[in-house]
Coordinates of C-alpha atoms and ligand atoms in Angstrom, one line a residue:
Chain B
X1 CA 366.7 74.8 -19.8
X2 CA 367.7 71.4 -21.7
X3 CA 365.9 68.7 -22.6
X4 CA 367.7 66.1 -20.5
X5 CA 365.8 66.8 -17.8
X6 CA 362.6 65.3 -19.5
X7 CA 364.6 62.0 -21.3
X8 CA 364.2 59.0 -19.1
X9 CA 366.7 56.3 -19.3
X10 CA 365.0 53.6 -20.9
X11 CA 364.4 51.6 -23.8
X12 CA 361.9 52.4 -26.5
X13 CA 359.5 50.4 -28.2
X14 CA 360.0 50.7 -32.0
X15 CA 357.9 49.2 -34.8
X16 CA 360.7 46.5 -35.7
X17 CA 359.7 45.0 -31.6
X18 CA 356.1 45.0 -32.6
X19 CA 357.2 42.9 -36.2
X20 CA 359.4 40.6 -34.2
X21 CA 357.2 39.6 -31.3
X22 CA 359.3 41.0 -28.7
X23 CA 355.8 42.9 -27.6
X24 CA 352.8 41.2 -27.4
X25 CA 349.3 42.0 -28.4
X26 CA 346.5 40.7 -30.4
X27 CA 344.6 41.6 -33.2
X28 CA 341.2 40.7 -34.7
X29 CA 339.6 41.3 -38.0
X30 CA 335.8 41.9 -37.6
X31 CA 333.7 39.6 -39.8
X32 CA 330.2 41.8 -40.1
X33 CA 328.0 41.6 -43.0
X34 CA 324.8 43.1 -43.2
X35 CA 322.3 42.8 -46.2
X36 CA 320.1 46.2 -45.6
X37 CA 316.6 45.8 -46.5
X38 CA 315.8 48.8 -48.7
X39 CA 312.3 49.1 -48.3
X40 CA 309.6 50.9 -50.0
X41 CA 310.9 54.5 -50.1
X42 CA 314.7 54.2 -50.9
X43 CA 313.9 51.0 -52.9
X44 CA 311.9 53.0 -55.3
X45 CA 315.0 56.2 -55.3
X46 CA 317.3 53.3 -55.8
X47 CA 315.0 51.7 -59.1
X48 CA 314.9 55.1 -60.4
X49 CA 318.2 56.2 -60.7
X50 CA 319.6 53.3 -62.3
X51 CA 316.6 54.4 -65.3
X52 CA 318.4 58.0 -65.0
X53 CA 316.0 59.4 -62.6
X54 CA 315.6 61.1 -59.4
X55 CA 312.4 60.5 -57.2
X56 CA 311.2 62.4 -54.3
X57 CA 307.9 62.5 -52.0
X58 CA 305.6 65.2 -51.4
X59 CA 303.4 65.6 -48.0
X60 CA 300.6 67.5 -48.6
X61 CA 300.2 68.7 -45.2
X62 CA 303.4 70.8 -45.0
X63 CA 303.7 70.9 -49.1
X64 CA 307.4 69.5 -48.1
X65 CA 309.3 67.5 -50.7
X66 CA 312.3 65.3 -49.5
X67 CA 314.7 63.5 -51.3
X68 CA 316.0 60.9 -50.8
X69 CA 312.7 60.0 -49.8
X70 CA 310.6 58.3 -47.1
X71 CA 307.4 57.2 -47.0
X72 CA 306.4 59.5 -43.8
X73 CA 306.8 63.3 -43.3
X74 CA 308.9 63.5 -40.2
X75 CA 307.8 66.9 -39.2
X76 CA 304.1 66.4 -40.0
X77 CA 304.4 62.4 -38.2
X78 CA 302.0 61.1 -41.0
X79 CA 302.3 59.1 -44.0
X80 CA 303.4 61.1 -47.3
X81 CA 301.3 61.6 -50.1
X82 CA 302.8 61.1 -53.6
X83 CA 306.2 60.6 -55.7
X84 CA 307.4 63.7 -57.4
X85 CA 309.7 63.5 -60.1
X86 CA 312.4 66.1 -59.8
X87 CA 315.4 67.2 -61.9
X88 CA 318.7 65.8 -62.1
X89 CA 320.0 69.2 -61.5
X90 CA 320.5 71.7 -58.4
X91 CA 322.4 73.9 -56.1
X92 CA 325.2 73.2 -53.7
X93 CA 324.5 74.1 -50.2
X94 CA 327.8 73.7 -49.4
X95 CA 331.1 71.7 -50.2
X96 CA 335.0 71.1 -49.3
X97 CA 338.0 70.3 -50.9
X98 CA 339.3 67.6 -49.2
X99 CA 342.8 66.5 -49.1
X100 CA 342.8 63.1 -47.7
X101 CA 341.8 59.4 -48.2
X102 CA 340.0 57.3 -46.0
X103 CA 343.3 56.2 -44.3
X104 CA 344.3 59.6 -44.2
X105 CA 346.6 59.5 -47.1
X106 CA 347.2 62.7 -48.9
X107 CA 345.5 63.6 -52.2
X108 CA 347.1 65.6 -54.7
X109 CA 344.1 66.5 -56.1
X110 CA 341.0 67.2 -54.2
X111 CA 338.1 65.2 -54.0
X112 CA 335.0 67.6 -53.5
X113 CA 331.8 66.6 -51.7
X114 CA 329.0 68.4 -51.9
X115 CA 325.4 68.8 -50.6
X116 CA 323.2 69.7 -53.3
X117 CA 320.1 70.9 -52.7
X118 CA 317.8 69.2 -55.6
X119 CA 315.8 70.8 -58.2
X120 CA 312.2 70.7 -57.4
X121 CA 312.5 69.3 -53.6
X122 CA 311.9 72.2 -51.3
X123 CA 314.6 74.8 -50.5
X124 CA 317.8 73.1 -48.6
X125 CA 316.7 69.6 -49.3
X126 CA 319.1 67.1 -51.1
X127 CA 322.0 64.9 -50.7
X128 CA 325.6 64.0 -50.3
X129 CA 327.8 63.7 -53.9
X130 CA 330.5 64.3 -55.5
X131 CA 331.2 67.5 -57.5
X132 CA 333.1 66.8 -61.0
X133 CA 334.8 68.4 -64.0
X134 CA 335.0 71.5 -62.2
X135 CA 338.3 73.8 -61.2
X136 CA 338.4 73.0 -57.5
X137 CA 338.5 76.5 -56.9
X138 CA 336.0 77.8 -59.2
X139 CA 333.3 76.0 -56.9
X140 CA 331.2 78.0 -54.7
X141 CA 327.8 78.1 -52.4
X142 CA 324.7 78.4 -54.7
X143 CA 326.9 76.8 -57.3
X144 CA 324.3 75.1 -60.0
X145 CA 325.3 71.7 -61.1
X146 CA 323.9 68.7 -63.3
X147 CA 324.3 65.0 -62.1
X148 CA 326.3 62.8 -64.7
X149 CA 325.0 59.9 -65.2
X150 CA 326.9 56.2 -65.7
X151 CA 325.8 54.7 -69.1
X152 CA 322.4 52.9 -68.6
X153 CA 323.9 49.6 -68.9
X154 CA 326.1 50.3 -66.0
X155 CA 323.9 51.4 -63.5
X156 CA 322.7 49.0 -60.5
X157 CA 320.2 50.7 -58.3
X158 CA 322.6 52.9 -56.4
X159 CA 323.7 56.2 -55.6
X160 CA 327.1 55.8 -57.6
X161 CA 324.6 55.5 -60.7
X162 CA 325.1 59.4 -60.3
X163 CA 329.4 59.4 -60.9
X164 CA 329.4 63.1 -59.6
X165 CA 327.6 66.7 -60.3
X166 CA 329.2 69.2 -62.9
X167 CA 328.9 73.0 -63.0
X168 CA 326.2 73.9 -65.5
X169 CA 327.3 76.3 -68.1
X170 CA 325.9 79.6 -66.6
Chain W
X1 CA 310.8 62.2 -6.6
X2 CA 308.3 59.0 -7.3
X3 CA 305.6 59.9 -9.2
X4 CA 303.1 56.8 -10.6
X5 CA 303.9 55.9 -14.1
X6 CA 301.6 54.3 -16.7
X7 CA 301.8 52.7 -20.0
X8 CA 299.0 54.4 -22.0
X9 CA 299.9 53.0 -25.4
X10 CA 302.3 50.1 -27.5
X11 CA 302.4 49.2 -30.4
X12 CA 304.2 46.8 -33.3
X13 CA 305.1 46.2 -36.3
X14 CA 306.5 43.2 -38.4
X15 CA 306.9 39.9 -36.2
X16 CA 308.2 38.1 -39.1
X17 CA 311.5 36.1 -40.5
X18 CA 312.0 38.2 -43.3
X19 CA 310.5 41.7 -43.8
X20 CA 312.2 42.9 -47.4
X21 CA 309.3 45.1 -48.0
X22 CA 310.0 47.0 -45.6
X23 CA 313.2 49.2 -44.0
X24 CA 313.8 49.3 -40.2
X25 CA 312.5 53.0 -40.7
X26 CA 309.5 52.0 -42.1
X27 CA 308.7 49.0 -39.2
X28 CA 309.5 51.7 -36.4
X29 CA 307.2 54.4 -38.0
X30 CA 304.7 51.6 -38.1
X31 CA 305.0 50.5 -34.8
X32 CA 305.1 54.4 -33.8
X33 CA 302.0 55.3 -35.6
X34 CA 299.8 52.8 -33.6
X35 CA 301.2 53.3 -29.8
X36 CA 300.6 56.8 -30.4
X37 CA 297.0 56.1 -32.0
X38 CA 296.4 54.0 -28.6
X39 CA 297.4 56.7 -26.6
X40 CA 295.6 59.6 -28.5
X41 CA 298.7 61.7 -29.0
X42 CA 300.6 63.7 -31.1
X43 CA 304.4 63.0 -31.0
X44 CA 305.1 66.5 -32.3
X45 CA 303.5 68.1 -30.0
X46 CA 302.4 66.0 -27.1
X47 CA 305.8 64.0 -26.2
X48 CA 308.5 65.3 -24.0
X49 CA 311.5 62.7 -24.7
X50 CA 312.6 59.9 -26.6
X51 CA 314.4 56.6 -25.8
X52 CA 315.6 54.3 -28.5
X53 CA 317.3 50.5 -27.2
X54 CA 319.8 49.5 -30.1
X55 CA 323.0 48.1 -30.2
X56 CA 325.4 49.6 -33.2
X57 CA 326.5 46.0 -34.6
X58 CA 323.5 44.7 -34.8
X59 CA 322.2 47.8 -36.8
X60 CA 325.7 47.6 -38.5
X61 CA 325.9 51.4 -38.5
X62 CA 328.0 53.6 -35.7
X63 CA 326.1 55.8 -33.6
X64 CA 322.4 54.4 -34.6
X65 CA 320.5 56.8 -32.5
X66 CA 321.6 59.7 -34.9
X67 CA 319.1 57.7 -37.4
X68 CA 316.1 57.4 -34.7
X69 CA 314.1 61.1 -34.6
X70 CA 311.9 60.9 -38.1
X71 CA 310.6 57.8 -37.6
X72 CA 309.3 58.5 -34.5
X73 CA 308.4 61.9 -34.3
X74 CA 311.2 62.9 -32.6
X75 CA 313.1 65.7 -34.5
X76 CA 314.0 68.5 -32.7
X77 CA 313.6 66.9 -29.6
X78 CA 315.6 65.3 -26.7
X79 CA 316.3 61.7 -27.6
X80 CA 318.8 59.7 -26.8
X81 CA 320.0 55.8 -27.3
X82 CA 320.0 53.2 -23.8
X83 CA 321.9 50.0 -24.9
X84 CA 320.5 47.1 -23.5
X85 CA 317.4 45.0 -23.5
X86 CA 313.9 46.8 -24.2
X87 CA 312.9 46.9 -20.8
X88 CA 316.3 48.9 -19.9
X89 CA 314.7 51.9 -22.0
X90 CA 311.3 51.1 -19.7
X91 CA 313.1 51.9 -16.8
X92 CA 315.4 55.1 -18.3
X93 CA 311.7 56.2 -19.5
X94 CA 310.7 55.9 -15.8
X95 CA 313.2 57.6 -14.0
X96 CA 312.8 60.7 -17.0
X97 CA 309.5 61.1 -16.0
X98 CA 310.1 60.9 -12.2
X99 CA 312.4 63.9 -12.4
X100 CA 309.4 66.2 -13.0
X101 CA 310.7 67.4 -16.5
X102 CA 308.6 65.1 -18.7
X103 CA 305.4 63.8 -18.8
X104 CA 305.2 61.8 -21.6
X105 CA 308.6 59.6 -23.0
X106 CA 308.4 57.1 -25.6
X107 CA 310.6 54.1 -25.5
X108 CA 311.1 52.3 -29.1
X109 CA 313.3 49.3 -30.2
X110 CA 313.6 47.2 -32.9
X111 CA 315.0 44.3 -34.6
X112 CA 316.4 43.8 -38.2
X113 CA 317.9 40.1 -37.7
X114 CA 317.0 39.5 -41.0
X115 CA 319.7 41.9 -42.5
X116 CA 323.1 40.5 -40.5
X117 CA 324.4 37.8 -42.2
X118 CA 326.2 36.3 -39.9
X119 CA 325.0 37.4 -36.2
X120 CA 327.6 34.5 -34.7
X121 CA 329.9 36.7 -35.5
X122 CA 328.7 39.8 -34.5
X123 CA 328.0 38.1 -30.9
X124 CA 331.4 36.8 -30.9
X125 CA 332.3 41.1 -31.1
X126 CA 330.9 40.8 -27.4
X127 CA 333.6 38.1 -25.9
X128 CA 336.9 39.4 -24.6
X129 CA 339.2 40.2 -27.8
X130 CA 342.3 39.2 -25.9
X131 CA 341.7 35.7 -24.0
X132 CA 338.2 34.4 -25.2
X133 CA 337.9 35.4 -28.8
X134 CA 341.2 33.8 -29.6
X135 CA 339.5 30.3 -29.3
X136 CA 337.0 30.8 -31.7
X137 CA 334.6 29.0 -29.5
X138 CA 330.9 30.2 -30.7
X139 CA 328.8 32.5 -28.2
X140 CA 326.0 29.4 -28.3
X141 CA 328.4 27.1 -26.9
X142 CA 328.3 29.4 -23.5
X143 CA 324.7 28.5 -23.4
X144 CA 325.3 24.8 -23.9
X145 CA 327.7 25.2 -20.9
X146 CA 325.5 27.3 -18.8
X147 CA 322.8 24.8 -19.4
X148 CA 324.6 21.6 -18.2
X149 CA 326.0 23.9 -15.2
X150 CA 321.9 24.4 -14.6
X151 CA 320.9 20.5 -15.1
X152 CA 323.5 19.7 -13.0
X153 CA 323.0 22.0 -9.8
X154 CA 319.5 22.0 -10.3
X155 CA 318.5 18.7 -10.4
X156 CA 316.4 19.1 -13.6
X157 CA 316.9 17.4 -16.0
X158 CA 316.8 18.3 -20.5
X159 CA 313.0 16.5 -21.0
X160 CA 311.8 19.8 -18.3
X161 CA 313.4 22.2 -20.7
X162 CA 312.4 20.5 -23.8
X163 CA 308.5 21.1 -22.4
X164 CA 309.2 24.5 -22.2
X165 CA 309.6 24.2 -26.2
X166 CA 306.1 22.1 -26.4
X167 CA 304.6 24.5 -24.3
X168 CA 305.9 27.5 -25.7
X169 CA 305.2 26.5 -29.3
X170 CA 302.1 25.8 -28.3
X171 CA 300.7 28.6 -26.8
X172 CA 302.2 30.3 -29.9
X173 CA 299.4 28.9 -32.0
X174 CA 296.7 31.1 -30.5
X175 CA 299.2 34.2 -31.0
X176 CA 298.9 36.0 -34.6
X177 CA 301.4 37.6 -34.5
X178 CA 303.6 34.3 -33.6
X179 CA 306.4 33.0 -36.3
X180 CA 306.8 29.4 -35.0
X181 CA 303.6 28.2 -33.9
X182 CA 304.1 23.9 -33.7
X183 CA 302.6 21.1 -32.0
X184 CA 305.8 19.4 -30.8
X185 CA 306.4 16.1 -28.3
X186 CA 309.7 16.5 -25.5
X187 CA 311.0 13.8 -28.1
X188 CA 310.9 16.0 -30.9
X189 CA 312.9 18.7 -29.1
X190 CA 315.2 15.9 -27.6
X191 CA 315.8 14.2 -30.7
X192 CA 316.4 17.9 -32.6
X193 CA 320.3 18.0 -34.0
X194 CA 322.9 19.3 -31.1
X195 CA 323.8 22.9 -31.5
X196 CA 326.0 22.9 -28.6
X197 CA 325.1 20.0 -26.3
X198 CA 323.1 19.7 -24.3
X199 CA 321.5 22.4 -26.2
X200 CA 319.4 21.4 -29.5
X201 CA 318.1 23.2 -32.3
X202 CA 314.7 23.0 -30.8
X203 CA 316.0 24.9 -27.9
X204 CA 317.3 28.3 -29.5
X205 CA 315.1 30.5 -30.4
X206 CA 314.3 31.5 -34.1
X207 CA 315.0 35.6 -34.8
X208 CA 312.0 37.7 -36.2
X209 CA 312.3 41.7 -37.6
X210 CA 309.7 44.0 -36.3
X211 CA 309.7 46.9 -33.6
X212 CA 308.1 47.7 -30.8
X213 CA 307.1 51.5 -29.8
X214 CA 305.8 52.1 -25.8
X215 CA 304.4 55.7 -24.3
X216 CA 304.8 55.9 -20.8
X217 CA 302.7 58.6 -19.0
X218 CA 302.8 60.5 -15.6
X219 CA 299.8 59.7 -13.9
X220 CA 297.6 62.3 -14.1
X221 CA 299.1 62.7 -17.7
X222 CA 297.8 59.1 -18.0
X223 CA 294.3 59.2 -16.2
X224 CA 293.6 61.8 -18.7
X225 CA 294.7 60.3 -21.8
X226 CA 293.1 56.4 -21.1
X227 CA 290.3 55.0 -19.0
X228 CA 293.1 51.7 -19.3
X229 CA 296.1 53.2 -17.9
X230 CA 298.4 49.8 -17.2
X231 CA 300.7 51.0 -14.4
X232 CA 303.9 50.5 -13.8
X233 CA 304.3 48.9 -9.7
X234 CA 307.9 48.0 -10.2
X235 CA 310.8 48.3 -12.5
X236 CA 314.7 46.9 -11.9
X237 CA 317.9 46.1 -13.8
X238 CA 320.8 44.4 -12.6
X239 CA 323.9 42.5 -13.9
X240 CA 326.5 39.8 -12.7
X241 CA 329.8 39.7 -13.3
X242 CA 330.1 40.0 -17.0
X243 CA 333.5 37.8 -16.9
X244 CA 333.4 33.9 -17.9
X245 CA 336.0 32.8 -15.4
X246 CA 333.9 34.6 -12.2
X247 CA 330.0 34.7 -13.4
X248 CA 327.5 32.5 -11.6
X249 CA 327.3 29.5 -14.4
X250 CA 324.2 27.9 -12.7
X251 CA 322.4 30.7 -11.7
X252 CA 320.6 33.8 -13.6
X253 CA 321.9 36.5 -10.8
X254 CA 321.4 39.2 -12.9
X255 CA 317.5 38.1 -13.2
X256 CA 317.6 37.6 -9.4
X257 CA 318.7 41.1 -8.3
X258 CA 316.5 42.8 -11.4
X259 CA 313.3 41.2 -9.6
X260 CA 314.5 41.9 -6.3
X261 CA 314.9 45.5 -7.1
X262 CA 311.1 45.7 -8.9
X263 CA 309.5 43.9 -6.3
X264 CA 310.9 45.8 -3.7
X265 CA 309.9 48.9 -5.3
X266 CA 306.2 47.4 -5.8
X267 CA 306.1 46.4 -2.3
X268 CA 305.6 42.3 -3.7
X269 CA 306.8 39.9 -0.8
X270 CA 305.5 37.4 -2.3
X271 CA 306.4 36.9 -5.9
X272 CA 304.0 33.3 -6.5
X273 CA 301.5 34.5 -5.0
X274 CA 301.0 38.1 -6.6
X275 CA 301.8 37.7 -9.7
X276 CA 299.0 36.5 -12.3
X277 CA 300.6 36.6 -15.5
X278 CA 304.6 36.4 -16.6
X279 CA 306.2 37.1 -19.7
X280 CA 309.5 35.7 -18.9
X281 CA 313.0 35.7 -21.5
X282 CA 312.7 32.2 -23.3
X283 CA 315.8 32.9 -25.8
X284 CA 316.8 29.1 -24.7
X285 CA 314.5 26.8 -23.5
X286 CA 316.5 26.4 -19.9
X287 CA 316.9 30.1 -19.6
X288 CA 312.8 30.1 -19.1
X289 CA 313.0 28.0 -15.7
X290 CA 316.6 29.4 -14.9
X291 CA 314.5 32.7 -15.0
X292 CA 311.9 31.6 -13.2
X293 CA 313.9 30.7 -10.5
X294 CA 315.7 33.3 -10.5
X295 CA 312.4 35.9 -9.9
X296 CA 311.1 33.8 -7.0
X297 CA 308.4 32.5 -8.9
X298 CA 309.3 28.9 -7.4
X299 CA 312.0 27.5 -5.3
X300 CA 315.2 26.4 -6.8
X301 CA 315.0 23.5 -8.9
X302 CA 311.0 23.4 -9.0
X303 CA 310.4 25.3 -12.2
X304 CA 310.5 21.8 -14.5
X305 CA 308.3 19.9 -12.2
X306 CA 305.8 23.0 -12.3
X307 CA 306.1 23.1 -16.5
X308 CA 305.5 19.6 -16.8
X309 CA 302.5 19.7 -14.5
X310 CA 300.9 22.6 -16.9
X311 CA 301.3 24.8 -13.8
X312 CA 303.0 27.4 -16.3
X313 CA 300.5 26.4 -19.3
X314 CA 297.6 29.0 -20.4
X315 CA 295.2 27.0 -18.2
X316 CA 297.4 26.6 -16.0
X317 CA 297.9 28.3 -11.8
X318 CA 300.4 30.9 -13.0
X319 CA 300.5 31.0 -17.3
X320 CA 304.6 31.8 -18.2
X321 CA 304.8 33.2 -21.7
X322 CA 301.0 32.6 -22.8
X323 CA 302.5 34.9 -25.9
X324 CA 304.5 31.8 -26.8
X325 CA 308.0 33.3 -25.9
X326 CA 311.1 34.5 -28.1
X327 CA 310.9 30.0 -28.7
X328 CA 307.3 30.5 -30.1
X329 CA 306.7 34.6 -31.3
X330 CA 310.2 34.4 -32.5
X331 CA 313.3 37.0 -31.1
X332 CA 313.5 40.3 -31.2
X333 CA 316.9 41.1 -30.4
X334 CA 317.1 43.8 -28.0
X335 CA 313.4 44.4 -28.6
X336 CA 312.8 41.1 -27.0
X337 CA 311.6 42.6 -23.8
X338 CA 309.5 44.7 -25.0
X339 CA 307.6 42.0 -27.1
X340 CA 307.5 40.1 -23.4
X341 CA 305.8 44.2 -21.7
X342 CA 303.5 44.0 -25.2
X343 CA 301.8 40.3 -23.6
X344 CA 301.5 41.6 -20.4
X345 CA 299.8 45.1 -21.3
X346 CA 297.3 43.1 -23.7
X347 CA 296.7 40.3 -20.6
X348 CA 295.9 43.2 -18.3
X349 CA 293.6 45.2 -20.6
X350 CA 291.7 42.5 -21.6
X351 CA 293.0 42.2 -25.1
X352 CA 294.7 38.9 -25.4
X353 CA 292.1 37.4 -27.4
X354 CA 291.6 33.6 -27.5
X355 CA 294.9 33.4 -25.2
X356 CA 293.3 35.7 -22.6
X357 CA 293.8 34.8 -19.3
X358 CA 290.9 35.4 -16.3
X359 CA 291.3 37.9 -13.7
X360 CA 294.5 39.2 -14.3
X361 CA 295.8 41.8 -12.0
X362 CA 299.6 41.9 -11.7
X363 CA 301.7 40.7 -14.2
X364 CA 305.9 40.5 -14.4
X365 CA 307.8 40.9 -17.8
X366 CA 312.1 40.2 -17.6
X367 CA 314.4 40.8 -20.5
X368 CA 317.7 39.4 -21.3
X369 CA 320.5 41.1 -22.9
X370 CA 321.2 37.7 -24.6
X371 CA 324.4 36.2 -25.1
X372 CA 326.6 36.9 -23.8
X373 CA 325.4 39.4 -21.3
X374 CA 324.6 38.7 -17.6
X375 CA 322.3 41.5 -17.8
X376 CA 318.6 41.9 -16.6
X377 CA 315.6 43.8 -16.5
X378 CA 312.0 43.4 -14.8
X379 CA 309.1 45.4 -14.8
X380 CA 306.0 44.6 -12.6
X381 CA 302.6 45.6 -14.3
X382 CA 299.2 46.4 -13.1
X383 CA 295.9 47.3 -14.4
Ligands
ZN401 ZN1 304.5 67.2 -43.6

């Protein structure tokens, strides 16, 4: 069997038409901005990682300690007890080497998220980062890392205060 | 299956302009915490689904009901997100517990207005992207054109719709939890700058944050739980034609049909004369007597002659919006309705405080998607 069976006489659209405005269609760029209000639990995370630190809360009920935090334990559906410092250090729970941008670009070099279960919170309880100055294949499950930190007078109260986790010399 | 279905607990949480003290989480679990204290239950244990109302774009994050379980006491259980006005997830909560499978669903919703910059925009999202948004005409113009369509067929004319602001307002001031309490004259409201004629400034209402958090019962569920079980006669939900160039400009259809289908279902013939109490959508001050019209709580083209004659006023034969309104408690977004359910529950119970109406048996509460939706929904409320 050929193909010629399956190609239709006809014309086909090609970008150049589109360019040219021999098809029509309309686009729109979304204007949406949003301010979030941080509030009291991640507005505390947030002041304390731009002094280098990492906050979580403890319910005394379940003995639970989440980060990042909030100011109710979601399993126990009561107000949390108490801010616990915790390490800037932990585990990764798991991770991927991933290969392409946002716009689906292709990366030569890997970028690697990570969960990381933090030091101190209880077992399997962290968050989203980046994994750094590491061999992209060296990394593993139960890998422990150490948060590198922007200098002090860079840091604004956000996430990115942390630039990325690196493998702790074992 | 129709089983009877009571409210046995609501509660709120914020009900102010700006709330940075607090994140929408924080409001919810608020809210949460005391319709579940009402009710005497434990959402861990006790509650069978969950129902948030939210619109993506106004939470300006895909996919919001992903980010609903903790603060509600809802992990690890059946939830799911209804997209509409509050009263929408009153009626989804309904049917739930009609199928036999749950007892006991909690309906939340919530408003952050405070943290979108420019909600114009994000309402213009809602027009047709093709042949409306184009123009770059803003969504309040639609209400300045729906209003003159409304004068003009009715009869009334803008001095009825600017008392609904005085009124409004001014049953506001006996409301705590109201942003924009204000002794005002019609002049003040007439004289207010144009926002999109004949529509003034005076006219749209303010936006408030805060969240709203219902528990609807089965009713031997309910009996059990509260000696004040506030019952649920009637619920409905309708919309028009959502296009521009075919909706009906002078008339709230959507609100028509909604109350049609709730008052057939409560067995109400008579919509004047049963009703004691109504917490009616007030997002613009002509949408109040469009509404009223529209529910068959007075004949076409009365509802200005009965808010000028106090008819509608706290003292007054059949009190609209004794709460104050969205114009006087301040809007909700799509917890709007539920803030209008909130009135009604306190007015039946007894709990309305220095705005409390005597003898208060039935009561009607009707949502508005808001601009620029044609769509409805009523619930009918006993004690
Ligand atoms: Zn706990």
């Amino acid at each position: 069997m050929t193909m010629e069976q399956w190609v239709y006489p006809s014309v086909y659209v090609k970008e150049d038409d589109f360019r040219e405005g021999r098809v029509l269609y309309t686009t729109w760029q979304p204007r949406l901005f949003y301010a979030w209000d941080r509030g009291t639990a991640i507005g505390r995370f947030l002041a304390e990682l731009k002094q280098g630190r990492i906050v979580g809360r403890r319910c005394r009920r379940c003995r639970r300690v989440v980060v990042p935090p909030r100011m109710f334990c979601e399993h126990c559906f009561r107000p949390n007890d108490e801010w616990v410092p915790l390490a800037d250090t932990g585990t990764v729970i798991t991770f991927s080497r991933c290969y392409i941008t946002w716009d689906m670009r292709r990366l030569e070099h890997p970028q690697i998220p990570a969960v990381i279960a933090i030091d101190g919170a209880s077992p399997g309880v962290g968050f989203l980062h980046h994994l750094g100055e590491v061999d992209p294949e060296a990394v593993h499950i139960g890998m422990k890392v150490k948060a590198v930190w922007k200098p002090a007078d860079q840091r604004e109260g956000a996430i990115t205060d942390i630039l990325y986790f690196k493998p702790m010399t074992e | 299956m129709k089983r009877e279905v009571a409210i046995v607990g609501i509660g709120y949480a914020g009900f102010r302009p700006l709330t940075p003290d607090l994140s929408y989480k924080e409001l919810v679990f608020e809210a949460a915490t005391r319709a579940y204290a009402e009710a005497g239950i434990n959402p861990r244990t006790d509650v069978d689904s969950f129902i948030s109302v939210a619109e993506d774009l106004h939470e300006g994050t895909s996919i919001t009901d992903e980010y609903v379980p903790d603060q509600l006491g809802a992990v690890q259980k059946p939830v799911q997100t209804v997209a509409g006005d509050g009263i929408h997830g009153l009626a989804m909560a309904y049917m739930q517990i009609c199928t036999g499978q749950f007892d006991i669903v909690v309906v939340e919703s919530h408003a952050k207005a405070s943290n979108i910059l420019h909600l114009g925009h994000v309402t213009a999202m809602a027009m047709d992207p093709v042949y409306t948004r184009p123009l770059g005409v803003h969504p309040l113009a639609l209400a300045g054109m729906e209003m003159r369509r409304y004068l003009d067929e009715s009869g009334l004319t803008h001095e009825h719709c600017a008392q609904v602001v005085v009124k409004n307002r001014a049953h506001a001031l006996s409301n705590p939890l109201a942003s924009y309490p204000a002794v005002l004259e019609v002049e003040d409201v007439l004289n207010a700058p144009p926002v999109a004629e004949p529509l003034t400034q005076l006219e749209v209402s303010q936006h408030v944050d805060g969240a709203i958090v219902v528990v609807m019962a089965a009713g031997d569920v309910a009996r059990a739980l509260t000696d004040m079980p506030i019952w649920v006669l009637g619920i409905g939900f309708a919309n028009d034609a959502f296009a521009l160039d075919s909706r009906s400009w002078a008339q709230a259809e959507y609100a028509r049909l909604a109350g049609q289908m709730a008052y057939r279902m409560a067995g109400i013939r008579n919509p004047r004369a049963t009703i004691d109490v109504a917490e009616i959508d007030d997002t613009f001050a002509y949408k109040e007597l469009q509404h009223m019209e529209a529910l068959g709580l007075c004949a076409p083209g009365e509802a200005g002659y009965l808010v000028a004659e106090g008819y509608t006023s706290l003292e007054g034969e059949l009190p609209v919006n004794p709460s104050g309104g969205s114009l006087g408690v301040g809007h909700l977004l799509d917890a709007s309705g539920l803030a209008r359910v909130l009135e009604i529950v306190w007015q039946l119970r007894g709990d309305a405080g220095q705005r409390q109406i005597p003898d208060v048996e039935v009561g009607l509460a009707f949502g508005w998607r808001g601009l620029p939706t044609t769509s409805g929904a009523a619930i009918i409320l006993a004690n």
